[in-house]
């Protein structure tokens, strides 16, 4: 049997450079700051880090708008600092992934500057330019189709000097590259991938991995939202026909540097709920991506076409557990696929504020959610601050604290489209308080010192530090053994100790109708886990427990309360039982 590749049993820590650690008092996190925290990261027991974009960028979308793949955003540092970070990781036995953002560049990238300079420029065809349509009745100029951008408005921007539209699935400052042109692809591979592979990185998290192959007739999307001239169109531009070909090319580039396949790709896979579609990307035989980020879990309680079009806190446990089960079926033993387990990233609100209880039960619920994600199969991803139970920004903060382009555009859209209706605006603020991407981008809480130790006391951090930093921070939790942080370290430890059941076991939901307690099994060879998680504040009996443990030798591997292991679950109590399935059944 081939040995398990390193990344299958790995836990990977995600870093958001702007918000991790500032080293020079300008209020912006930076690469020297990350380097200064590598010992901390190593102490968690993770195997690798993923660093969000640190490339040069005008920052319309926090670095997901890259103006030069081969340079570093000056406030973060220089290329030499990335080299030092790579060396610092490798010296500690950590691997390092960078973010690969190649669906679009910044409008300030030299390629786009050339492309927009004239219709005859050799790089014109490197981006997606189309002539306008005209409304037959009014003769008004219109975008080439009705697609809506992810950040609101048309996905097409008019370029006055050259009298054409260009496509931008995200902000207008993020023009989409034309992947149909082979010269564009070769330039991308060389600049965005090879430049960094030559410097020794161990792989990429691949942004929006399924959007490169667009339908070349750019058809209108079906009208799902009659109140808006622009329609969500992800079903049309995601998972297009040439994706396999493009990913094969990407793999060839990786293999050139890492012939043994130990450099990995983690593709971000939005708008792809069907298991068979996911499998085409992650089947080992297909050789496309090492694994993907599925959206099932993090999309829970989001509006279908617009994240903020939701009523906060109306999710149900049966819905959440169905989403968990859906991602887990990729690793049910019937496929050669692989996926990831995660509850947070830089695009998501904090998990304690979504499915736990940031108030009185903060600590118990943070630990309970840690048990959930750490027990799932797939490669585990942990987002900075999640390991100390960081929570969403307080609801009483002014809307002006929200900086993300998605949040700002949404709020403005509500103001304008409702003529400042106070109820609509209040609902919009509540939706932001619940689900905005900003919550993940608050400064990391290192200590109870001013500015949470993220930056100098006198400095103004680029985002406000959470009010709760004196109670929730790394230093305090390092000193305290039963902290959320200590709990996470223990979980990562047992996950390493029993990879067969934790990272690769077959998931079975025991009671899909249960709205209070999530009970599941993870079946491995010779052993299994039984996981019981109370999602509420009532004491709950787990009816099935006796049957699941009966006649077997078992012990509680991890739990967030004291006890003998058989009592009813207290508020937000969770337990992970390790069961020896070989034990003879006692009558
Ligand atoms: O968070 C979203 C908008 O509400 C998602 O639709 C998100 O835009 C999508 O998951 C793609 O995300 C990635 O690419 C974006 C960037 O803004 C995100 O930060 C990144 O994770 C564009 O590069
Ligand atoms: Ca700085």
Coordinates of C-alpha atoms and ligand atoms in Angstrom, one line a residue:
X1 CA 0.0 0.0 0.0
X2 CA 1.3 3.5 -0.9
X3 CA 2.1 5.6 2.2
X4 CA -0.5 8.2 3.0
X5 CA 0.6 11.6 1.5
X6 CA 1.6 14.2 4.2
X7 CA -1.4 16.4 3.5
X8 CA -4.2 13.9 4.1
X9 CA -3.6 13.8 7.9
X10 CA -2.4 17.4 8.1
X11 CA -3.9 20.4 10.0
X12 CA -3.3 23.7 8.2
X13 CA -3.3 27.1 9.8
X14 CA -4.6 30.0 7.8
X15 CA -3.0 33.4 8.1
X16 CA -4.5 36.8 7.0
X17 CA -1.5 39.0 6.8
X18 CA -3.1 42.3 7.4
X19 CA -4.6 41.2 10.7
X20 CA -2.1 38.7 12.2
X21 CA 0.8 40.7 13.7
X22 CA 2.1 44.2 13.0
X23 CA 5.8 44.5 13.5
X24 CA 6.5 48.2 12.8
X25 CA 3.6 50.1 14.3
X26 CA 1.8 51.2 11.1
X27 CA -1.3 49.3 12.2
X28 CA -1.1 46.8 9.4
X29 CA 0.1 43.2 9.9
X30 CA 3.1 42.2 7.9
X31 CA 5.5 39.4 7.0
X32 CA 8.1 40.1 9.8
X33 CA 5.1 39.9 12.1
X34 CA 4.2 36.4 10.8
X35 CA 7.8 35.3 11.1
X36 CA 7.9 36.4 14.8
X37 CA 4.9 34.2 15.5
X38 CA 6.1 31.0 13.9
X39 CA 7.0 29.4 17.2
X40 CA 3.5 30.0 18.4
X41 CA 2.1 28.4 15.2
X42 CA 4.4 25.4 15.6
X43 CA 3.3 25.1 19.2
X44 CA -0.3 24.5 18.1
X45 CA 0.7 21.2 16.5
X46 CA -0.2 22.1 12.9
X47 CA 1.7 20.9 9.9
X48 CA 1.5 23.8 7.5
X49 CA 0.3 27.4 7.0
X50 CA -1.6 29.0 4.2
X51 CA -0.9 32.7 3.8
X52 CA -3.6 34.8 2.2
X53 CA -2.4 37.1 -0.6
X54 CA 0.6 39.2 0.3
X55 CA 1.3 40.2 -3.4
X56 CA 1.4 43.8 -4.6
X57 CA -2.1 45.2 -4.8
X58 CA -4.1 48.4 -4.6
X59 CA -6.2 46.5 -2.0
X60 CA -9.7 47.0 -3.4
X61 CA -10.4 43.4 -2.3
X62 CA -7.7 42.9 0.4
X63 CA -5.0 41.6 -2.0
X64 CA -7.3 39.4 -4.1
X65 CA -6.7 42.1 -6.7
X66 CA -3.1 41.5 -7.6
X67 CA -1.1 44.1 -9.6
X68 CA 2.1 42.2 -9.6
X69 CA 2.4 38.5 -8.8
X70 CA 6.2 38.7 -8.4
X71 CA 6.2 41.6 -5.9
X72 CA 5.0 42.0 -2.3
X73 CA 2.6 44.6 -1.1
X74 CA 5.0 47.1 0.4
X75 CA 3.4 47.5 3.9
X76 CA 3.7 43.6 4.2
X77 CA 7.4 43.6 3.3
X78 CA 9.5 42.4 0.4
X79 CA 10.1 39.2 -1.6
X80 CA 13.1 38.6 0.7
X81 CA 10.6 38.5 3.7
X82 CA 8.6 35.8 2.0
X83 CA 11.8 33.9 1.4
X84 CA 12.6 34.2 5.1
X85 CA 9.1 33.1 6.0
X86 CA 9.5 30.0 3.8
X87 CA 12.9 29.2 5.4
X88 CA 11.4 29.8 8.9
X89 CA 8.6 27.4 8.2
X90 CA 10.8 24.7 6.8
X91 CA 13.2 25.0 9.7
X92 CA 10.3 24.2 12.0
X93 CA 9.0 21.3 9.9
X94 CA 6.1 23.4 8.7
X95 CA 5.0 23.5 5.1
X96 CA 3.7 26.7 3.4
X97 CA 1.0 27.4 0.9
X98 CA 0.4 30.6 -0.9
X99 CA -2.8 31.9 -2.4
X100 CA -3.1 31.6 -6.1
X101 CA -5.5 34.2 -7.5
X102 CA -5.6 33.7 -11.3
X103 CA -9.2 34.2 -12.3
X104 CA -8.6 37.9 -12.4
X105 CA -5.9 40.5 -11.7
X106 CA -6.1 44.0 -10.5
X107 CA -7.0 46.7 -13.0
X108 CA -3.6 48.1 -12.2
X109 CA -1.7 45.0 -13.4
X110 CA 0.6 45.9 -16.3
X111 CA -1.3 43.3 -18.4
X112 CA -4.6 45.0 -17.9
X113 CA -3.1 48.5 -18.5
X114 CA -1.9 47.2 -21.8
X115 CA -5.2 45.4 -22.6
X116 CA -7.3 48.5 -22.0
X117 CA -4.9 50.8 -23.8
X118 CA -6.4 50.1 -27.3
X119 CA -8.5 47.5 -29.1
X120 CA -5.5 46.5 -31.1
X121 CA -3.0 46.1 -28.3
X122 CA -1.4 42.6 -28.3
X123 CA -2.8 42.0 -24.8
X124 CA -6.3 43.1 -25.6
X125 CA -7.4 39.5 -25.8
X126 CA -5.8 38.7 -22.4
X127 CA -9.0 39.9 -20.7
X128 CA -12.7 39.6 -21.7
X129 CA -13.9 42.5 -23.8
X130 CA -17.3 42.6 -25.5
X131 CA -19.3 45.3 -27.4
X132 CA -22.4 46.7 -25.8
X133 CA -25.9 45.6 -26.4
X134 CA -28.6 48.2 -27.1
X135 CA -32.1 48.2 -25.6
X136 CA -34.3 48.1 -28.7
X137 CA -36.9 50.4 -27.2
X138 CA -34.8 53.1 -25.6
X139 CA -31.6 52.6 -27.7
X140 CA -29.7 52.8 -24.4
X141 CA -26.3 51.1 -24.2
X142 CA -26.3 47.9 -22.0
X143 CA -23.8 45.4 -20.7
X144 CA -23.3 42.3 -23.0
X145 CA -25.4 40.2 -20.6
X146 CA -27.3 40.4 -17.3
X147 CA -24.7 38.8 -15.0
X148 CA -24.4 40.2 -11.6
X149 CA -21.0 40.7 -9.9
X150 CA -20.4 38.9 -6.6
X151 CA -20.0 42.3 -5.1
X152 CA -23.2 43.7 -6.6
X153 CA -24.1 45.5 -9.8
X154 CA -23.3 44.4 -13.3
X155 CA -20.4 42.1 -13.9
X156 CA -19.4 44.3 -16.8
X157 CA -17.7 47.7 -16.7
X158 CA -17.8 50.2 -19.5
X159 CA -14.4 51.4 -20.8
X160 CA -15.1 54.8 -22.4
X161 CA -11.8 55.3 -24.3
X162 CA -12.1 51.9 -26.2
X163 CA -15.9 51.7 -26.2
X164 CA -16.2 48.2 -24.9
X165 CA -17.2 46.4 -21.7
X166 CA -14.8 44.2 -19.8
X167 CA -15.9 41.3 -17.5
X168 CA -15.4 41.4 -13.7
X169 CA -17.1 38.7 -11.7
X170 CA -15.9 40.5 -8.6
X171 CA -15.2 44.2 -8.2
X172 CA -14.6 46.4 -11.3
X173 CA -11.0 46.7 -10.1
X174 CA -10.7 42.9 -10.6
X175 CA -11.0 42.3 -14.4
X176 CA -11.3 38.6 -15.4
X177 CA -8.5 37.1 -17.4
X178 CA -9.2 35.4 -20.7
X179 CA -8.2 31.8 -20.1
X180 CA -9.1 30.9 -23.7
X181 CA -5.9 32.5 -24.8
X182 CA -2.9 30.1 -24.3
X183 CA -0.4 33.0 -24.1
X184 CA -2.3 34.4 -21.1
X185 CA -2.2 31.0 -19.4
X186 CA 1.5 30.6 -19.9
X187 CA 2.2 34.0 -18.6
X188 CA 0.1 33.3 -15.5
X189 CA 1.8 30.0 -14.8
X190 CA 5.2 31.6 -15.0
X191 CA 4.5 34.7 -13.0
X192 CA 1.9 33.5 -10.4
X193 CA 3.1 30.0 -9.9
X194 CA 6.7 29.3 -11.0
X195 CA 8.1 32.5 -9.5
X196 CA 7.1 31.1 -6.0
X197 CA 7.6 27.4 -6.7
X198 CA 11.2 28.3 -7.4
X199 CA 11.4 29.8 -3.9
X200 CA 10.3 26.5 -2.4
X201 CA 6.7 26.9 -1.4
X202 CA 4.7 23.6 -0.9
X203 CA 1.6 24.4 -2.8
X204 CA -1.3 26.7 -3.4
X205 CA -4.7 27.5 -2.1
X206 CA -6.4 28.2 -5.4
X207 CA -8.9 31.0 -5.4
X208 CA -12.2 30.6 -7.2
X209 CA -10.8 27.5 -8.9
X210 CA -13.8 26.7 -11.0
X211 CA -14.4 29.9 -12.8
X212 CA -11.7 30.0 -15.5
X213 CA -13.6 28.3 -18.3
X214 CA -16.5 30.5 -19.2
X215 CA -19.2 29.8 -21.7
X216 CA -17.9 31.8 -24.7
X217 CA -21.4 32.9 -25.9
X218 CA -21.9 34.5 -22.5
X219 CA -25.6 33.8 -22.2
X220 CA -28.0 35.7 -20.0
X221 CA -28.7 34.2 -16.7
X222 CA -32.3 33.2 -15.8
X223 CA -34.1 35.9 -13.9
X224 CA -34.2 34.8 -10.2
X225 CA -34.5 38.3 -8.8
X226 CA -36.9 40.4 -10.8
X227 CA -36.2 43.5 -8.6
X228 CA -32.7 43.6 -9.9
X229 CA -31.5 44.2 -13.5
X230 CA -28.5 41.9 -12.8
X231 CA -28.8 38.2 -12.0
X232 CA -26.7 35.7 -10.2
X233 CA -25.0 33.6 -12.8
X234 CA -22.6 31.3 -11.0
X235 CA -24.3 28.3 -12.4
X236 CA -23.3 29.5 -15.9
X237 CA -19.7 30.5 -15.3
X238 CA -18.6 27.9 -12.7
X239 CA -17.4 24.5 -13.7
X240 CA -17.1 25.2 -17.5
X241 CA -16.1 22.7 -20.1
X242 CA -12.3 23.4 -20.3
X243 CA -11.7 23.2 -16.5
X244 CA -10.1 19.7 -16.7
X245 CA -7.7 20.9 -19.4
X246 CA -6.6 24.0 -17.4
X247 CA -6.1 22.0 -14.2
X248 CA -4.0 19.5 -16.0
X249 CA -1.8 22.3 -17.2
X250 CA -1.5 23.6 -13.6
X251 CA -0.5 20.2 -12.4
X252 CA 2.2 20.0 -15.1
X253 CA 3.7 23.2 -13.7
X254 CA 3.6 21.8 -10.2
X255 CA 5.2 18.5 -11.3
X256 CA 8.0 20.4 -12.9
X257 CA 9.1 21.5 -9.5
X258 CA 7.8 18.7 -7.3
X259 CA 7.9 15.5 -9.4
X260 CA 6.8 13.4 -6.5
X261 CA 3.5 15.2 -6.1
X262 CA 4.1 16.5 -2.6
X263 CA 3.2 20.1 -3.6
X264 CA -0.5 20.4 -3.2
X265 CA -3.5 22.4 -4.4
X266 CA -6.5 23.2 -2.3
X267 CA -9.2 24.6 -4.7
X268 CA -11.9 27.0 -3.5
X269 CA -15.1 25.6 -5.0
X270 CA -18.0 28.0 -4.8
X271 CA -21.5 27.2 -6.2
X272 CA -20.8 23.4 -6.6
X273 CA -23.3 21.6 -4.3
X274 CA -23.4 18.3 -6.2
X275 CA -21.1 15.5 -5.0
X276 CA -20.5 14.2 -8.6
X277 CA -19.3 17.7 -9.7
X278 CA -17.0 17.9 -6.7
X279 CA -15.6 14.5 -7.3
X280 CA -14.4 15.4 -10.8
X281 CA -12.0 17.8 -9.1
X282 CA -10.8 15.7 -6.3
X283 CA -10.8 12.1 -7.5
X284 CA -7.2 10.9 -7.3
X285 CA -7.5 9.2 -10.7
X286 CA -8.6 12.5 -12.3
X287 CA -5.4 14.2 -11.0
X288 CA -6.9 17.7 -10.9
X289 CA -6.7 19.1 -7.3
X290 CA -5.5 17.6 -4.0
X291 CA -8.6 18.7 -2.3
X292 CA -11.3 21.5 -2.3
X293 CA -13.1 23.8 0.0
X294 CA -16.8 23.0 -0.3
X295 CA -19.3 25.7 0.7
X296 CA -22.0 23.5 2.2
X297 CA -21.3 24.2 5.8
X298 CA -20.3 27.9 5.7
X299 CA -23.3 28.7 3.4
X300 CA -25.6 27.6 6.3
X301 CA -28.2 30.3 7.0
X302 CA -27.0 32.5 4.2
X303 CA -29.4 33.9 1.6
X304 CA -29.3 31.7 -1.5
X305 CA -28.2 34.3 -4.0
X306 CA -27.1 37.0 -1.7
X307 CA -25.4 36.1 1.5
X308 CA -27.0 39.0 3.5
X309 CA -30.5 38.2 2.3
X310 CA -31.2 36.2 5.4
X311 CA -32.8 36.3 8.8
X312 CA -30.0 35.9 11.3
X313 CA -29.8 32.8 13.6
X314 CA -32.6 30.9 11.9
X315 CA -30.5 27.8 11.0
X316 CA -31.6 24.4 12.3
X317 CA -29.4 21.6 13.5
X318 CA -30.9 19.2 10.9
X319 CA -29.9 21.6 8.2
X320 CA -26.4 22.0 9.5
X321 CA -25.9 18.3 10.0
X322 CA -27.1 17.6 6.5
X323 CA -24.4 20.0 5.2
X324 CA -21.8 18.3 7.3
X325 CA -22.8 14.9 6.0
X326 CA -22.8 16.1 2.4
X327 CA -19.1 17.1 2.6
X328 CA -18.2 13.9 4.5
X329 CA -19.6 11.6 1.8
X330 CA -16.6 12.5 -0.4
X331 CA -14.6 10.3 2.0
X332 CA -17.1 7.5 2.6
X333 CA -14.8 4.9 1.2
X334 CA -16.7 4.6 -2.1
X335 CA -14.6 7.2 -3.9
X336 CA -10.9 8.0 -4.4
X337 CA -11.7 11.6 -3.5
X338 CA -10.5 13.8 -0.7
X339 CA -11.8 17.1 0.8
X340 CA -11.3 19.5 3.7
X341 CA -12.9 20.2 7.1
X342 CA -13.3 23.8 8.1
X343 CA -15.7 26.2 9.8
X344 CA -14.0 29.5 9.3
X345 CA -11.8 31.4 6.9
X346 CA -11.2 35.1 5.9
X347 CA -14.6 35.2 4.1
X348 CA -16.7 33.9 7.0
X349 CA -18.1 35.2 10.3
X350 CA -16.7 33.5 13.4
X351 CA -18.1 30.0 14.1
X352 CA -18.9 30.7 17.8
X353 CA -21.1 33.6 16.7
X354 CA -22.9 31.5 14.1
X355 CA -23.5 28.1 15.7
X356 CA -22.3 28.6 19.3
X357 CA -23.1 31.1 21.9
X358 CA -20.7 34.1 22.3
X359 CA -22.2 35.1 25.7
X360 CA -22.4 33.0 28.8
X361 CA -21.6 29.7 27.1
X362 CA -18.7 31.1 25.0
X363 CA -16.0 28.8 26.2
X364 CA -18.1 25.6 26.2
X365 CA -19.5 26.3 22.7
X366 CA -16.1 27.3 21.3
X367 CA -14.8 23.9 22.5
X368 CA -17.8 22.0 21.3
X369 CA -17.5 23.5 17.7
X370 CA -13.8 22.7 17.8
X371 CA -14.7 19.0 18.6
X372 CA -17.1 19.0 15.6
X373 CA -14.6 20.2 13.0
X374 CA -11.6 18.4 14.4
X375 CA -13.6 15.1 14.2
X376 CA -14.4 15.4 10.6
X377 CA -12.6 13.6 7.8
X378 CA -10.5 15.5 5.3
X379 CA -7.6 17.9 5.8
X380 CA -8.3 20.2 8.7
X381 CA -8.1 23.9 8.3
X382 CA -7.9 26.2 11.2
X383 CA -8.3 30.0 10.8
X384 CA -6.3 32.5 12.8
X385 CA -8.1 33.4 16.0
X386 CA -10.4 30.4 15.8
X387 CA -8.1 28.5 18.2
X388 CA -8.8 31.1 20.9
X389 CA -12.5 31.3 20.2
X390 CA -12.6 34.8 18.7
X391 CA -16.1 36.1 18.1
X392 CA -17.9 38.4 15.6
X393 CA -17.5 42.2 16.1
X394 CA -20.0 43.6 18.7
X395 CA -23.4 44.5 17.3
X396 CA -23.2 47.9 18.8
X397 CA -20.3 48.9 16.6
X398 CA -21.1 51.5 14.0
X399 CA -21.6 50.3 10.5
X400 CA -18.5 52.4 9.6
X401 CA -16.3 49.7 11.2
X402 CA -17.2 47.4 8.2
X403 CA -14.5 47.9 5.6
X404 CA -14.9 44.9 3.3
X405 CA -16.0 45.7 -0.3
X406 CA -18.8 43.1 -0.1
X407 CA -20.2 44.7 3.1
X408 CA -19.8 48.3 2.0
X409 CA -21.4 47.7 -1.4
X410 CA -24.3 45.7 0.1
X411 CA -25.1 48.4 2.7
X412 CA -25.0 51.1 0.1
X413 CA -27.2 49.0 -2.2
X414 CA -29.8 48.7 0.5
X415 CA -29.7 52.4 1.3
X416 CA -30.1 53.4 -2.4
X417 CA -32.6 50.7 -3.4
X418 CA -35.0 51.4 -0.5
X419 CA -34.6 55.1 -0.4
X420 CA -33.1 54.8 3.1
X421 CA -35.9 52.9 4.6
X422 CA -35.1 52.6 8.3
X423 CA -36.3 49.0 8.7
X424 CA -34.4 47.8 5.6
X425 CA -31.3 49.5 6.9
X426 CA -31.7 48.0 10.3
X427 CA -32.1 44.5 8.8
X428 CA -29.0 45.1 6.6
X429 CA -26.9 46.0 9.7
X430 CA -28.2 42.9 11.5
X431 CA -27.2 40.8 8.5
X432 CA -23.7 42.3 8.5
X433 CA -23.4 41.8 12.2
X434 CA -24.1 38.1 11.6
X435 CA -22.4 37.2 8.4
X436 CA -19.9 39.9 7.1
X437 CA -16.5 38.8 6.0
X438 CA -15.1 41.6 8.2
X439 CA -15.6 39.5 11.4
X440 CA -12.7 37.3 10.4
X441 CA -10.5 40.3 9.7
X442 CA -10.4 41.9 13.1
X443 CA -6.9 42.0 14.5
X444 CA -5.6 38.8 16.1
X445 CA -5.9 39.0 19.9
X446 CA -2.5 38.2 21.3
X447 CA -2.7 39.6 24.8
X448 CA -4.5 42.0 27.2
X449 CA -2.0 44.8 26.3
X450 CA -3.3 47.8 24.4
X451 CA -4.4 46.9 20.8
X452 CA -4.4 43.3 22.0
X453 CA -0.7 43.1 21.2
X454 CA -1.5 43.2 17.5
X455 CA 0.2 46.6 17.0
X456 CA 1.8 49.4 19.1
X457 CA -0.3 51.0 21.8
X458 CA -0.3 54.4 20.1
X459 CA -0.9 52.9 16.6
X460 CA -4.3 52.9 14.8
X461 CA -4.9 49.4 13.6
X462 CA -6.4 49.2 10.1
X463 CA -9.5 47.5 11.7
X464 CA -10.7 48.1 15.2
X465 CA -9.6 45.6 17.9
X466 CA -12.5 43.6 19.4
X467 CA -13.9 44.9 22.7
X468 CA -13.3 41.5 24.3
X469 CA -9.6 41.2 23.8
X470 CA -8.8 41.4 27.5
X471 CA -10.9 38.2 28.1
X472 CA -10.1 36.5 24.8
X473 CA -6.4 36.4 23.9
X474 CA -3.5 34.0 23.3
X475 CA -1.4 35.0 26.3
X476 CA -4.2 34.5 28.8
X477 CA -5.1 31.2 27.3
X478 CA -1.6 30.0 27.1
X479 CA -1.2 30.4 30.9
X480 CA -4.6 28.6 31.5
X481 CA -4.6 24.9 30.9
X482 CA -8.3 24.3 30.3
X483 CA -8.6 27.2 27.8
X484 CA -10.0 27.0 24.3
X485 CA -6.4 27.2 23.0
X486 CA -5.3 24.4 25.2
X487 CA -8.3 22.4 24.1
X488 CA -7.5 22.9 20.4
X489 CA -3.9 21.8 21.0
X490 CA -5.2 18.6 22.6
X491 CA -7.6 18.0 19.8
X492 CA -4.9 18.4 17.1
X493 CA -2.8 16.0 19.2
X494 CA -5.4 13.2 19.3
X495 CA -6.2 13.8 15.6
X496 CA -2.5 13.0 14.9
X497 CA -2.6 10.1 17.2
X498 CA -5.6 8.4 15.6
X499 CA -5.6 9.6 11.9
X500 CA -7.5 6.5 10.7
X501 CA -10.7 7.5 12.5
X502 CA -10.2 11.3 12.7
X503 CA -8.9 12.3 9.3
X504 CA -10.0 9.3 7.2
X505 CA -12.9 7.6 9.1
X506 CA -16.3 7.0 7.4
X507 CA -18.8 9.4 8.8
X508 CA -22.3 8.2 9.8
X509 CA -25.0 10.5 11.1
X510 CA -26.7 8.6 13.9
X511 CA -29.9 10.6 14.3
X512 CA -30.6 12.9 11.3
X513 CA -33.8 14.3 12.8
X514 CA -32.4 15.4 16.1
X515 CA -32.6 19.2 16.5
X516 CA -30.6 19.5 19.7
X517 CA -27.8 17.0 19.7
X518 CA -25.5 16.0 16.9
X519 CA -24.5 12.4 17.2
X520 CA -22.2 10.8 14.7
X521 CA -19.8 7.9 14.3
X522 CA -16.5 7.8 12.5
X523 CA -15.6 4.3 11.5
X524 CA -12.0 3.3 11.0
X525 CA -10.1 0.0 11.0
X526 CA -10.6 -1.7 14.3
X527 CA -11.7 1.4 16.1
X528 CA -14.4 4.1 15.8
X529 CA -15.3 7.4 17.2
X530 CA -18.6 8.3 18.7
X531 CA -19.1 12.0 18.9
X532 CA -22.0 13.6 20.8
X533 CA -22.4 17.4 20.7
X534 CA -25.1 19.4 22.4
X535 CA -25.9 22.5 20.4
X536 CA -28.2 24.0 23.1
X537 CA -28.5 25.1 26.7
X538 CA -30.8 22.3 27.9
X539 CA -29.5 19.1 29.5
X540 CA -30.0 16.4 26.9
X541 CA -29.9 12.6 27.2
X542 CA -28.4 10.8 24.2
X543 CA -30.7 7.9 23.7
X544 CA -28.5 6.0 21.2
X545 CA -25.3 6.2 23.3
X546 CA -25.8 3.0 25.2
X547 CA -26.3 1.1 21.9
X548 CA -23.3 2.7 20.3
X549 CA -21.0 1.8 23.1
X550 CA -22.6 -1.4 24.4
X551 CA -20.3 -4.4 24.8
X552 CA -17.3 -2.5 23.5
X553 CA -14.4 -1.1 25.4
X554 CA -14.5 2.7 25.1
X555 CA -13.2 5.8 26.7
X556 CA -13.8 9.5 26.5
X557 CA -10.8 10.9 24.5
X558 CA -11.9 14.5 24.7
X559 CA -14.7 16.3 26.4
X560 CA -15.3 19.9 27.5
X561 CA -16.8 19.0 31.0
X562 CA -15.7 16.7 33.8
X563 CA -17.7 13.5 34.3
X564 CA -17.6 9.7 33.9
X565 CA -18.7 9.9 30.3
X566 CA -22.2 8.4 30.4
X567 CA -24.2 11.3 31.9
X568 CA -26.6 13.5 29.9
X569 CA -25.0 16.3 28.0
X570 CA -24.9 19.6 29.7
X571 CA -25.2 23.0 27.9
X572 CA -22.9 22.9 24.8
X573 CA -21.3 19.8 26.1
X574 CA -19.4 17.6 23.7
X575 CA -17.7 14.3 23.9
X576 CA -15.5 12.2 21.6
X577 CA -15.5 8.5 22.6
X578 CA -12.8 6.2 21.2
X579 CA -14.3 2.8 20.8
X580 CA -12.5 -0.5 20.2
X581 CA -14.8 -2.2 17.7
X582 CA -12.9 -5.5 17.9
X583 CA -13.9 -6.1 21.5
X584 CA -16.0 -9.2 21.8
X585 CA -19.7 -8.3 22.5
X586 CA -20.6 -9.2 26.1
X587 CA -24.1 -10.6 26.5
Ligands
LIG1 O1 -17.6 35.7 0.1 C1 -18.1 35.8 -0.9 C2 -18.9 37.0 -1.4 O2 -19.9 37.1 -0.4 C3 -17.9 34.7 -1.9 O3 -18.8 34.7 -2.9 C4 -16.5 34.8 -2.4 O4 -16.4 36.0 -3.1 C5 -16.1 33.6 -3.2 O5 -16.1 32.6 -2.3 C6 -14.7 33.8 -3.7 O6 -13.8 34.1 -2.7 C7 -12.4 34.3 -3.1 O7 -12.2 35.2 -4.2 C8 -12.7 36.5 -4.0 C9 -12.2 37.1 -2.7 O8 -12.9 38.3 -2.4 C10 -12.3 36.2 -1.5 O9 -11.7 36.8 -0.4 C11 -11.7 34.9 -1.9 O10 -11.7 34.0 -0.8 C12 -12.2 37.3 -5.2 O11 -10.8 37.0 -5.4
LIG2 CA1 3.1 46.7 9.7

